[in-house]
mmCIF file of C-alpha atoms and ligand atoms in Angstrom:
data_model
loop_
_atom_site.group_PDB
_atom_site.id
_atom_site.type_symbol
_atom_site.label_atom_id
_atom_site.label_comp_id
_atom_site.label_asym_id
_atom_site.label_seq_id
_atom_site.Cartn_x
_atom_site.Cartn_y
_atom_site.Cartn_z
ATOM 1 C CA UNK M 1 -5.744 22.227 14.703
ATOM 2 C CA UNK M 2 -8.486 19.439 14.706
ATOM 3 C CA UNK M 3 -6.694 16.892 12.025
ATOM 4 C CA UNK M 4 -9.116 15.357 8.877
ATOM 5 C CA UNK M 5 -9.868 11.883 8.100
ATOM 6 C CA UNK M 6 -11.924 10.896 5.050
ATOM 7 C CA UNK M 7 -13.015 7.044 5.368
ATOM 8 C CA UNK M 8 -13.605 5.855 1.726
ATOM 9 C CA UNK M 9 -15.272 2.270 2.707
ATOM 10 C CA UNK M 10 -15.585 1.338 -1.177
ATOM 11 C CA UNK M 11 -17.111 -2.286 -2.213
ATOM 12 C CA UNK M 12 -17.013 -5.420 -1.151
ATOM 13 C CA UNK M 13 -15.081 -6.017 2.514
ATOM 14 C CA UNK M 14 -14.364 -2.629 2.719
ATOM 15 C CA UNK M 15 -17.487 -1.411 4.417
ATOM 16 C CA UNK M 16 -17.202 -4.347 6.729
ATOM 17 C CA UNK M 17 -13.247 -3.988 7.902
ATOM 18 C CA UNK M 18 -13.950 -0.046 8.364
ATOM 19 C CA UNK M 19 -16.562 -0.513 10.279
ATOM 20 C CA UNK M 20 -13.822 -1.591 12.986
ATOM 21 C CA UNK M 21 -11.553 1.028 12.364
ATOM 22 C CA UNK M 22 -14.676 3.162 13.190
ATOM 23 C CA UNK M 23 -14.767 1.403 16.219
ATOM 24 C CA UNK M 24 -11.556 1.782 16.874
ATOM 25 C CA UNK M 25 -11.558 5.577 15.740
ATOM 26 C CA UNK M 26 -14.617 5.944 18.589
ATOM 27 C CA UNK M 27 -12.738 4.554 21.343
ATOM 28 C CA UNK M 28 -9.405 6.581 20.972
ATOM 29 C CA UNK M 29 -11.772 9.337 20.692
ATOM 30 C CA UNK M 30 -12.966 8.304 23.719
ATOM 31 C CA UNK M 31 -10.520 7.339 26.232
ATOM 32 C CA UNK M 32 -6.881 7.924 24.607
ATOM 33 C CA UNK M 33 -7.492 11.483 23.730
ATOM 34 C CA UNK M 34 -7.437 11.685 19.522
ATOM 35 C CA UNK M 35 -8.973 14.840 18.142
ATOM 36 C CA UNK M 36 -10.212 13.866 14.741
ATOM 37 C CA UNK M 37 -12.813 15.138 12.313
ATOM 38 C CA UNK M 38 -14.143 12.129 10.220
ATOM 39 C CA UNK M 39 -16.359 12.176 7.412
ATOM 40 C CA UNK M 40 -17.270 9.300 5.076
ATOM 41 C CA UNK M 41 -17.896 9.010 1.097
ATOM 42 C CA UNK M 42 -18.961 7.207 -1.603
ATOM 43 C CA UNK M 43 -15.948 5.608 -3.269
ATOM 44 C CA UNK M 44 -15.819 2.565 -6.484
ATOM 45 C CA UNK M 45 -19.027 0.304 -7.728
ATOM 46 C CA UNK M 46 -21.064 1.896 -4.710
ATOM 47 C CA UNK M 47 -19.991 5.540 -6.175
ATOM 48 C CA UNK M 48 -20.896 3.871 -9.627
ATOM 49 C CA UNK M 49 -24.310 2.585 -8.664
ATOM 50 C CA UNK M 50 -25.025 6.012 -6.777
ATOM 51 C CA UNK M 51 -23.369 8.699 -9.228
ATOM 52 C CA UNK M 52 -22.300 6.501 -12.105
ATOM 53 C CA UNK M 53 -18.696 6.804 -11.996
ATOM 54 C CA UNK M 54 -16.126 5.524 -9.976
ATOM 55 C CA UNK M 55 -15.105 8.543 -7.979
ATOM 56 C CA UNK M 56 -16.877 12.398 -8.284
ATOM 57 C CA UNK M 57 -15.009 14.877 -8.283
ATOM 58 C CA UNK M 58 -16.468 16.506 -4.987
ATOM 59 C CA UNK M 59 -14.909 13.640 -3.371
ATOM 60 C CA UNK M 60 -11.416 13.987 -4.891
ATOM 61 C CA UNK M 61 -11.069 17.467 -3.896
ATOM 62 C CA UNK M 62 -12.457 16.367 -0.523
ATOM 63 C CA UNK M 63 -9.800 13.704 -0.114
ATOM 64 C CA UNK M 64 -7.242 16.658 -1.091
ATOM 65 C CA UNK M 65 -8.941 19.091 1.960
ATOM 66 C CA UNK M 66 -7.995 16.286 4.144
ATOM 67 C CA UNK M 67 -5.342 15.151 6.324
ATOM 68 C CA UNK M 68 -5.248 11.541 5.625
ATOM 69 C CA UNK M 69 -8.172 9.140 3.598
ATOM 70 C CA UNK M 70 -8.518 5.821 4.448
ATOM 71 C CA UNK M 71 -9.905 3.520 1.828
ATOM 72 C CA UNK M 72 -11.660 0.074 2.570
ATOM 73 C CA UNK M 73 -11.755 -1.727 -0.917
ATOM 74 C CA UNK M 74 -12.457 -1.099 -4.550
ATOM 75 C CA UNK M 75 -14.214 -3.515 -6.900
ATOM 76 C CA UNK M 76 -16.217 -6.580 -7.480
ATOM 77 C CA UNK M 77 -18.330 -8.249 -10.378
ATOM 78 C CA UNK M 78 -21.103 -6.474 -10.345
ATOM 79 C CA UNK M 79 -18.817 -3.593 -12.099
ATOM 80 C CA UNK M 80 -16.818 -5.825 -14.611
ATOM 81 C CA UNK M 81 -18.903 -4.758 -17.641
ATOM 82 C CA UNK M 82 -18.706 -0.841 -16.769
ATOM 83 C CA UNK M 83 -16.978 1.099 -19.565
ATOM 84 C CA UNK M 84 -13.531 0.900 -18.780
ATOM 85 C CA UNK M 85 -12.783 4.574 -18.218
ATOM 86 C CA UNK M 86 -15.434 3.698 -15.672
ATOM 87 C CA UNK M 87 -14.462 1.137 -13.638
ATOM 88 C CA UNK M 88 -13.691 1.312 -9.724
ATOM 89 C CA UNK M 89 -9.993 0.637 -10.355
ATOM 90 C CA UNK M 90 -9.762 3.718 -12.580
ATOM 91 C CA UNK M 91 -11.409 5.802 -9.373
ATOM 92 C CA UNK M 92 -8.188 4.357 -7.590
ATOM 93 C CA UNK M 93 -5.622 5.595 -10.046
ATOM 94 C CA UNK M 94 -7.612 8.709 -10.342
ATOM 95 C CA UNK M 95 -7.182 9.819 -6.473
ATOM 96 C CA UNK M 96 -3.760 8.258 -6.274
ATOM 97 C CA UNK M 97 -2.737 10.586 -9.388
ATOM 98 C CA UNK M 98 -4.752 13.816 -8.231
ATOM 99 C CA UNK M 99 -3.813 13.576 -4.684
ATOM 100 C CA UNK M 100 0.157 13.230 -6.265
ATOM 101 C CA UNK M 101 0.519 10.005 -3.445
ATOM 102 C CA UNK M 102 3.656 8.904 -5.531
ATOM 103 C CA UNK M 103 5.679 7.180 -2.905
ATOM 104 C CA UNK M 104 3.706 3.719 -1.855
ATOM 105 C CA UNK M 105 4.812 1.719 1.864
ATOM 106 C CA UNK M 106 3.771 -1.504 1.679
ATOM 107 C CA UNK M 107 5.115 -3.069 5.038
ATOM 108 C CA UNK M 108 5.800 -6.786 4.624
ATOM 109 C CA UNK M 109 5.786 -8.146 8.062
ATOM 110 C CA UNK M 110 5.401 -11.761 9.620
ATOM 111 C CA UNK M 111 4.375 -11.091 12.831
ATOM 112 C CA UNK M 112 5.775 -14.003 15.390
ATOM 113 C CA UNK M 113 2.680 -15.703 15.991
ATOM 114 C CA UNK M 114 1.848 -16.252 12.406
ATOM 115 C CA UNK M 115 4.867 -17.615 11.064
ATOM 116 C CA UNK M 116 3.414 -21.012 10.695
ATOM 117 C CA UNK M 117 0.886 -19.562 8.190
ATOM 118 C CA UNK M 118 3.011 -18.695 5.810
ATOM 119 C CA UNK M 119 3.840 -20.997 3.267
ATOM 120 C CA UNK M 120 7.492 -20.560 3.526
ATOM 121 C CA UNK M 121 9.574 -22.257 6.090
ATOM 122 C CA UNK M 122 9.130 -20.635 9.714
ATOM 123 C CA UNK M 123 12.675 -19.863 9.999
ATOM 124 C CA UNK M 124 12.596 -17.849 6.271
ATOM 125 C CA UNK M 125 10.091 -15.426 7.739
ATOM 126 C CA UNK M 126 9.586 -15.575 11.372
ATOM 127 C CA UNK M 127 10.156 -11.432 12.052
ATOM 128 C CA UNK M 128 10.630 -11.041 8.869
ATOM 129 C CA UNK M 129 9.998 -6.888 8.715
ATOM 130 C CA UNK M 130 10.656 -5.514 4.863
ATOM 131 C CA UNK M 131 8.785 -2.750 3.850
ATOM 132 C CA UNK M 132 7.993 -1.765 -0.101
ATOM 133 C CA UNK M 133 8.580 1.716 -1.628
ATOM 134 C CA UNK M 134 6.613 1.532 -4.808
ATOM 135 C CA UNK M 135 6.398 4.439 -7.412
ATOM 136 C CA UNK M 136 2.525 5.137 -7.742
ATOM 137 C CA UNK M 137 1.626 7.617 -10.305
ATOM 138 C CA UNK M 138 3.708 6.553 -12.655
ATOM 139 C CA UNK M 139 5.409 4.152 -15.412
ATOM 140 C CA UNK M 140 3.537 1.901 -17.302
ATOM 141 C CA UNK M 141 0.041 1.967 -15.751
ATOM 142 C CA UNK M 142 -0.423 6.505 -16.651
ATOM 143 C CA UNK M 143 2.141 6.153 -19.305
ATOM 144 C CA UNK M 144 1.179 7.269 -22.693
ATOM 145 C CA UNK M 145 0.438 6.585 -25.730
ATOM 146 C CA UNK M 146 -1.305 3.704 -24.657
ATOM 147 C CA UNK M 147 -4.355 1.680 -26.402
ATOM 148 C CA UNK M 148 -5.525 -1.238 -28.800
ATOM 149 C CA UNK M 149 -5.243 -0.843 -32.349
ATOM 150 C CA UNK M 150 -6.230 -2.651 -35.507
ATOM 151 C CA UNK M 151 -3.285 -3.128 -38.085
ATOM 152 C CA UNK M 152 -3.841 -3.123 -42.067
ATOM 153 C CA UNK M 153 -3.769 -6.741 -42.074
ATOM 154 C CA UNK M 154 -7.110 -6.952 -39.502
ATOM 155 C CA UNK M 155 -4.482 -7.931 -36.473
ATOM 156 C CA UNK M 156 -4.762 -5.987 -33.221
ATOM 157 C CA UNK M 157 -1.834 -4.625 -31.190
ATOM 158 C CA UNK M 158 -2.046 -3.435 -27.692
ATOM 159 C CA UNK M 159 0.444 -1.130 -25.967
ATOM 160 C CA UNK M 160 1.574 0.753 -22.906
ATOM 161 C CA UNK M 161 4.443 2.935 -22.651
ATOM 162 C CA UNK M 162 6.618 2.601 -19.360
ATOM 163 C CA UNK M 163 7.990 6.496 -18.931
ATOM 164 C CA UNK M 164 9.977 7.383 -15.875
ATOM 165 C CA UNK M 165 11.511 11.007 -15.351
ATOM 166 C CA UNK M 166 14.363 11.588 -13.694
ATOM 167 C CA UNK M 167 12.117 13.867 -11.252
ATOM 168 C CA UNK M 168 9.867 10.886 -10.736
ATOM 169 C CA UNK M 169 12.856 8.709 -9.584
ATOM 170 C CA UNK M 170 14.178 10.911 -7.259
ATOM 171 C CA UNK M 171 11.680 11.976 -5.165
ATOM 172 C CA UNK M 172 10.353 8.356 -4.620
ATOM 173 C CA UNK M 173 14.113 7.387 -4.160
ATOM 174 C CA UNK M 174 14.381 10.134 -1.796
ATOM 175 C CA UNK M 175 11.479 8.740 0.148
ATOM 176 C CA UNK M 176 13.005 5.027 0.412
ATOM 177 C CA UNK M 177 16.239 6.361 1.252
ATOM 178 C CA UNK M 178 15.117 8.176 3.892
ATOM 179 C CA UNK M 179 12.803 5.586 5.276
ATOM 180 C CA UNK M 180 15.860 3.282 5.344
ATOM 181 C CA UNK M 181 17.751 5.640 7.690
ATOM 182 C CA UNK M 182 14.795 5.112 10.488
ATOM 183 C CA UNK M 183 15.106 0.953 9.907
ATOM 184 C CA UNK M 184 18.111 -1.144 8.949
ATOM 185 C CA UNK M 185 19.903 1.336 6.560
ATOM 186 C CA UNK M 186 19.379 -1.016 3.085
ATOM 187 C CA UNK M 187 17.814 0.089 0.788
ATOM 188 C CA UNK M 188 17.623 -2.578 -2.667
ATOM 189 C CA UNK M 189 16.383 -1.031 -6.217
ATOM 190 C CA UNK M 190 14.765 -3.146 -8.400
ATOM 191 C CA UNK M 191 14.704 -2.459 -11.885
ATOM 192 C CA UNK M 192 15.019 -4.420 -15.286
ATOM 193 C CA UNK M 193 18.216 -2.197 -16.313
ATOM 194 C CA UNK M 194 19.508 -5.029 -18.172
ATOM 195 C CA UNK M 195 16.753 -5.115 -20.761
ATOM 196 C CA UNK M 196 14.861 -1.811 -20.285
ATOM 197 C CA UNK M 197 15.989 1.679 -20.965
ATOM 198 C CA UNK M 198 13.497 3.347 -18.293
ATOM 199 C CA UNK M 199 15.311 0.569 -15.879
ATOM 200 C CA UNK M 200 18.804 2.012 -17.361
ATOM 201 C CA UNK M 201 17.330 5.475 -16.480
ATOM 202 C CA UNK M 202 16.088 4.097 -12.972
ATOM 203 C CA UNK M 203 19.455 2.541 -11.496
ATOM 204 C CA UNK M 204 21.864 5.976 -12.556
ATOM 205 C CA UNK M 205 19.316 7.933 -10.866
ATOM 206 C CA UNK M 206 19.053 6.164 -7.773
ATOM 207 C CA UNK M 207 23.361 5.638 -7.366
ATOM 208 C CA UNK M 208 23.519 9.037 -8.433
ATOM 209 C CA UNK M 209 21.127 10.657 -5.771
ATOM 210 C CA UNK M 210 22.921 7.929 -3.174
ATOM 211 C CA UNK M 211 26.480 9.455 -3.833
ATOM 212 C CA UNK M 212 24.835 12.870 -3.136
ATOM 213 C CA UNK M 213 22.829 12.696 -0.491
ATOM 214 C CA UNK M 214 22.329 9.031 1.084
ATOM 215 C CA UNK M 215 26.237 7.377 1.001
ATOM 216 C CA UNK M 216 25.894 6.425 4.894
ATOM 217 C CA UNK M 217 23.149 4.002 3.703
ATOM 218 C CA UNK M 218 23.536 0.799 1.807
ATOM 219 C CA UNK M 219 22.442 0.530 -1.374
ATOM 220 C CA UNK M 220 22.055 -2.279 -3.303
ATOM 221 C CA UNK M 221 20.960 -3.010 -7.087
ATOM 222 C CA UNK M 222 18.872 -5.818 -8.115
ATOM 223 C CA UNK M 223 16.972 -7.188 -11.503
ATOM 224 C CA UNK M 224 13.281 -7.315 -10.263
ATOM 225 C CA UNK M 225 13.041 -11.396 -11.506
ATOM 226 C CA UNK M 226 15.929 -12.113 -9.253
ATOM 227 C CA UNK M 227 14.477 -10.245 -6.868
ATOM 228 C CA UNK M 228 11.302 -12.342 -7.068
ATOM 229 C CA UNK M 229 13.765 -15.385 -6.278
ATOM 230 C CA UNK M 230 15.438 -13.921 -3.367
ATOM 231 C CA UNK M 231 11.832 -13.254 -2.132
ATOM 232 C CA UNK M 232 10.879 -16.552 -1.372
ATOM 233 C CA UNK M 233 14.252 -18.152 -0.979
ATOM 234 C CA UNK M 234 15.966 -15.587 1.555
ATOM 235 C CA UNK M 235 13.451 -12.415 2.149
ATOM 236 C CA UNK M 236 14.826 -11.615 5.671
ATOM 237 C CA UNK M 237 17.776 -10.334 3.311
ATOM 238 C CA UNK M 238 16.065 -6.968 2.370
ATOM 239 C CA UNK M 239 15.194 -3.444 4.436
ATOM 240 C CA UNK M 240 13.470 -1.164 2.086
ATOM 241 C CA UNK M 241 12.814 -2.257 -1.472
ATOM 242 C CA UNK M 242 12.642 0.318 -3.858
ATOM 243 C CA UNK M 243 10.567 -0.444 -7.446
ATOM 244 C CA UNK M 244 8.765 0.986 -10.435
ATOM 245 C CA UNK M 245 5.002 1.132 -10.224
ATOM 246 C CA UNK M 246 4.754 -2.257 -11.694
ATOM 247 C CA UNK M 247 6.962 -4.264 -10.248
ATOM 248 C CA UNK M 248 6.281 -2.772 -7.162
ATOM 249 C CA UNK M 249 2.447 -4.158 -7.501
ATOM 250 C CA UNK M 250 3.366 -7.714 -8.434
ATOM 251 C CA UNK M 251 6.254 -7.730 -6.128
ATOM 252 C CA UNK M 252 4.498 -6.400 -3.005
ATOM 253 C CA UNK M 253 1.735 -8.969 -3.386
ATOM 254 C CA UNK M 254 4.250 -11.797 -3.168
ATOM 255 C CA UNK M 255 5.632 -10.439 -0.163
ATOM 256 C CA UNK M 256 2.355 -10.392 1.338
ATOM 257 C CA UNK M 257 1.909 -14.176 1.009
ATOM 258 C CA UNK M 258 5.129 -14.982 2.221
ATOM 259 C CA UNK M 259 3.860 -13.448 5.299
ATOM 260 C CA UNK M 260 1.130 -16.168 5.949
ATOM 261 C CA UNK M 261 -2.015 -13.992 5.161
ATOM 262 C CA UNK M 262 -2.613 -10.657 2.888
ATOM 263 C CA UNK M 263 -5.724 -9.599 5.340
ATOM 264 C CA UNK M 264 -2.808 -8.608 7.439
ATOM 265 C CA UNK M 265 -0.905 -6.087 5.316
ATOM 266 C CA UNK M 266 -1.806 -1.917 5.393
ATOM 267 C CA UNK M 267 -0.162 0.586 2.982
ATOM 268 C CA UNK M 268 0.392 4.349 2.478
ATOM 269 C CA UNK M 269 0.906 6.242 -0.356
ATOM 270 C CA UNK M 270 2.547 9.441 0.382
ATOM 271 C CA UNK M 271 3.137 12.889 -1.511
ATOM 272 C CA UNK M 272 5.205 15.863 -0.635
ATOM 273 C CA UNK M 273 5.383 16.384 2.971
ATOM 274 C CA UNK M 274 2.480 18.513 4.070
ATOM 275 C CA UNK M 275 0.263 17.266 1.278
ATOM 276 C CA UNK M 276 -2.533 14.622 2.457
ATOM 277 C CA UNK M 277 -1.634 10.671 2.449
ATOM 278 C CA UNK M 278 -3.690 7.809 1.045
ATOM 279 C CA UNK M 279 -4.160 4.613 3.112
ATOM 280 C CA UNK M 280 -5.464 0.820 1.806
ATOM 281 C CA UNK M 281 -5.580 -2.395 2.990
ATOM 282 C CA UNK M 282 -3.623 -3.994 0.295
ATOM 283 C CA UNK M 283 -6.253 -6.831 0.094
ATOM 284 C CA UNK M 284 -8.713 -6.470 -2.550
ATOM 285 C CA UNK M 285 -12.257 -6.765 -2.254
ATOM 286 C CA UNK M 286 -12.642 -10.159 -1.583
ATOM 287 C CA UNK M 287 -16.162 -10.520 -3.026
ATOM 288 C CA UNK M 288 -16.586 -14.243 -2.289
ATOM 289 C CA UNK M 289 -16.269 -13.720 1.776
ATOM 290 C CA UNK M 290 -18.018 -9.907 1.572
ATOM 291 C CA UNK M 291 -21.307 -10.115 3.775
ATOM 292 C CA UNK M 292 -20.446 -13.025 6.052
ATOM 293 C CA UNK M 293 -18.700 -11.429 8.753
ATOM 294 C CA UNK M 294 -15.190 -13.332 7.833
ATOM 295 C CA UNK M 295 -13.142 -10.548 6.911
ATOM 296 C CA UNK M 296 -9.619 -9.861 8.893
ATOM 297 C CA UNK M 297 -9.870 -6.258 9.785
ATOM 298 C CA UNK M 298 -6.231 -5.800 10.555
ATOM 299 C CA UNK M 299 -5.363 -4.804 7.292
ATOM 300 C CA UNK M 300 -7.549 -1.738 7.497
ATOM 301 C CA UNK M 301 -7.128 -1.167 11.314
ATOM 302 C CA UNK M 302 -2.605 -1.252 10.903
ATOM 303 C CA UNK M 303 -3.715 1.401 7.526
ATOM 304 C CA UNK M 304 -5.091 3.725 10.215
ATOM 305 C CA UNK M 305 -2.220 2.624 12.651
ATOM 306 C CA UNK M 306 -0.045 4.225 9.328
ATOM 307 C CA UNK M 307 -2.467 7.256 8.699
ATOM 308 C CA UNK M 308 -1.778 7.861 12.585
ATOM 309 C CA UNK M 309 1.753 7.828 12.474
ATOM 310 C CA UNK M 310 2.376 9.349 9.024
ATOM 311 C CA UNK M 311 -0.378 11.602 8.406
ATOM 312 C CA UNK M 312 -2.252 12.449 11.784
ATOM 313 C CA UNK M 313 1.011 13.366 13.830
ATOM 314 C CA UNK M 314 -0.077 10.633 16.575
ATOM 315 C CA UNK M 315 2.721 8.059 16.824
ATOM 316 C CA UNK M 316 1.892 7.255 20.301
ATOM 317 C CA UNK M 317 -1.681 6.450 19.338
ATOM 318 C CA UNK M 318 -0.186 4.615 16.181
ATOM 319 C CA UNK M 319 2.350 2.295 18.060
ATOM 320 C CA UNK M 320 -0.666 1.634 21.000
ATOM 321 C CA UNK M 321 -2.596 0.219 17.782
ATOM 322 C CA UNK M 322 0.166 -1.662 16.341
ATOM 323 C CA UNK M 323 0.696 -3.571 19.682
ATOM 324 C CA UNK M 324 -2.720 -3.665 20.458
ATOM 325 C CA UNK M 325 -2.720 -5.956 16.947
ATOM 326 C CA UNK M 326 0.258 -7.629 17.958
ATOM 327 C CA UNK M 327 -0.725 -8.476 21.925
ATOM 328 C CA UNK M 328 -4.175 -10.160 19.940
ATOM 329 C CA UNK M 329 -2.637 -12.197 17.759
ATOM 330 C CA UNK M 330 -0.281 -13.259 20.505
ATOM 331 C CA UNK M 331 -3.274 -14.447 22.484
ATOM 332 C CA UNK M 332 -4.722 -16.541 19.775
ATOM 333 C CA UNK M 333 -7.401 -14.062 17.963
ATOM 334 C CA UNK M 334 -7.386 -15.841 14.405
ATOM 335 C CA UNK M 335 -9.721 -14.880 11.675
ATOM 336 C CA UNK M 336 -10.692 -17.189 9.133
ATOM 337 C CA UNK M 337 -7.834 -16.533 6.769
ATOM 338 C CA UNK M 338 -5.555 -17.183 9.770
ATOM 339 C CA UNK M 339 -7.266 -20.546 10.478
ATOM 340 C CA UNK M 340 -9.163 -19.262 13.408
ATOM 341 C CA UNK M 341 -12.742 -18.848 13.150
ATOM 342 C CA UNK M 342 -13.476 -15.302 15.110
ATOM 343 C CA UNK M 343 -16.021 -12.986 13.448
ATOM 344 C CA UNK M 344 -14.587 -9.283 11.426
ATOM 345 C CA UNK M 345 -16.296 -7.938 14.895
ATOM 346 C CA UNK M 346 -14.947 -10.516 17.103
ATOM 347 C CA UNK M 347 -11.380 -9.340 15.591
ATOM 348 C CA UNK M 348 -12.182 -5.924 16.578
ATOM 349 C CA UNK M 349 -13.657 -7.067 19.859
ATOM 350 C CA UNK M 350 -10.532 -8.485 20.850
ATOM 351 C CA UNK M 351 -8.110 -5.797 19.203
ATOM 352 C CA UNK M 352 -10.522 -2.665 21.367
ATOM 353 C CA UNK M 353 -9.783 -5.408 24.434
ATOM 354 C CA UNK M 354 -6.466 -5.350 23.932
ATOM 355 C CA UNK M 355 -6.116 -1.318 23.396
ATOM 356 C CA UNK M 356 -7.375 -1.826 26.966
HETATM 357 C C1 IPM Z 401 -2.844 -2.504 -5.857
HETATM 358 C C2 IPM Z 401 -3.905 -2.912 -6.830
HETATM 359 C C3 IPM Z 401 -4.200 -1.746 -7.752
HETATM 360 C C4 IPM Z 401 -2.958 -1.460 -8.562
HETATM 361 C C5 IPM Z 401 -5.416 -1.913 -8.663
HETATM 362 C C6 IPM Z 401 -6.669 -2.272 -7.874
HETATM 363 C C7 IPM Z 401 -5.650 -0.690 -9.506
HETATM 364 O O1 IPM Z 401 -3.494 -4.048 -7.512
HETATM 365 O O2 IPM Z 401 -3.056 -1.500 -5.147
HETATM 366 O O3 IPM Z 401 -1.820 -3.162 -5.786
HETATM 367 O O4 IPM Z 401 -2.755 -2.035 -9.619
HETATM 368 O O5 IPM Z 401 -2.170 -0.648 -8.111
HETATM 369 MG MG1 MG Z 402 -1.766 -4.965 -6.702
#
């Protein structure tokens, strides 16, 4: 059956970086035989401006009739002052919790070309290939009760509740566990066990489904602040990294620049097998470069090569992308934010060129 992709282009970049992965969706339509239906909505500040809120509900059960969605970018300044309930992040958290995408990949990889952008030494994190399973829908972002309150003595207090089930740790533990089996067999939970009862709850949950199920791979335990060490110091130690929802976001993005450039990195957020995924870029909006044509589209264009591969049953398609990327990079395409100065399309010209 003809697979569904929803393209949720979003604010800032986003329009601009999937308007090469609509390129590229054309051409493997084309000439390398992908059967796709694609449709396209309104998504953050432009859904805002248009239908004044972040995300309508005719688009989130559209995303849930379809196979994979692939989102450019949420966000910008021009929605800052929107009610909070109301702003394009809380569109975000909305589909990730309605679609039930609780298991996030964030692939951390320095691709051999690029290992002089990164900050780090070459030889920390030339090939360096780790790959982040983050818990999405839950912990301290949808935990409750949550809010700011004003104290007898006129003081405020603000509060968020970090809540993990056992439930919730499993099945995303299940998910990194597995993923490990198809990579390096490590998998290293990160957790705050030593001060935090939901990390307490977090680290006998993950040995416990290990002994189980998962004893032929390697687990390891880790406190997330070491962890944020180890990152920078030795990251070519780690496989699959397993966190909370939290430290999962913070730790993912330092990943990302120890890889040279975050207009590299894709992600998927997966559900139950058979339910729809959710793809991103994990670069924001980037409102200071939207409009000028500087935009990296790899981000978005490796999030389709992941929709392909994990949602759209097309791994050959998915790995032609992935070395398609990898072949231009090795011949010297460079986007701004790789030092180069090629154009979003000139990115996507020379990606298409190398898809031959
Ligand atoms: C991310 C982002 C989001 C998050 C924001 C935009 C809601 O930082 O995907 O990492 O906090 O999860
Ligand atoms: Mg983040």
């Amino acid at each position: 059956m003809t697979k569904k992709l929803l393209l949720l282009p979003g604010d800032g970049i986003g329009p601009e970086v999937l308007g090469q992965v609509e390129r590229l969706l054309a051409h493997l339509t084309s000439y390398q035989g992908l059967d796709l239906t694609i449709e396209t909505a309104l998504f953050g500040g432009a859904s805002i401006d248009a239908c004044g809120q972040p995300i309508t509900d005719a688009v989130v059960a559209q995303a849930k009739a379809s196979d994979a969605v692939l989102l450019g970018a949420v966000g910008g300044p021009q929605w800052v002052d929107v009610a909070r309930d109301l702003r394009p992040e809380m569109g975000l958290l909305r589909l990730r919790k309605e679609m039930d995408v609780f298991a996030n990949l964030r692939p951390a990889i320095c691709f051999e070309s690029l290992a002089d952008a990164s900050g780090l030494k070459r030889h920390l994190v030339a090939g360096l290939d780790i790959v982040f399973v983050r818990e999405l829908t839950g912990g301290v972002y949808f935990g409750t009760p949550r809010g700011i309150e004003t104290l007898s003595d006129g003081s405020r207090r603000g509060f968020d509740n970090q809540v993990y089930t056992s439930h919730e740790i499993r099945r995303v533990a299940k998910v990194a566990f597995e993923l490990a089996r198809q990579r390096a067999n490590k998998v290293t939970s990160l957790e705050k066990s030593n001060v935090m009862e939901s990390g307490l709850l977090w680290r006998q949950e993950v040995t416990a489904l290990h002994a189980e199920h998962y004893s032929d791979v390697t687990l390891e335990h880790m406190y997330a602040d070491n962890a944020a060490m180890q990152m920078v110091r030795a990251p070519q130690q780690f496989d699959v990294l397993l966190t909370d929802n939290l430290f999962g976001d913070v730790l993912s993005d330092l990943a990302a620049a120890c890889t040279g450039s975050i207009g590299l990195l894709p992600s998927a957020a997966l559900g139950n097998p058979g339910t729809p995924g959710l793809y991103e870029p994990i670069h924001g909006s980037a409102p200071d470069i939207a409009g000028t044509g500087k935009a990296n589209p790899i981000a978005a264009i490796l999030s389709l090569e992941m929709a392909l591969r994990w949602s759209l049953d097309e791994l050959k398609l998915a790995d032609r992308v992935f070395e398609a990327v990898k072949s231009a990079l090795n011949q010297g395409a460079r986007t701004a934010d790789l030092g180069g100065d090629l154009s979003t399309e000139a990115m996507g010209d020379a990606i298409l060129h190398a898809l031959g």
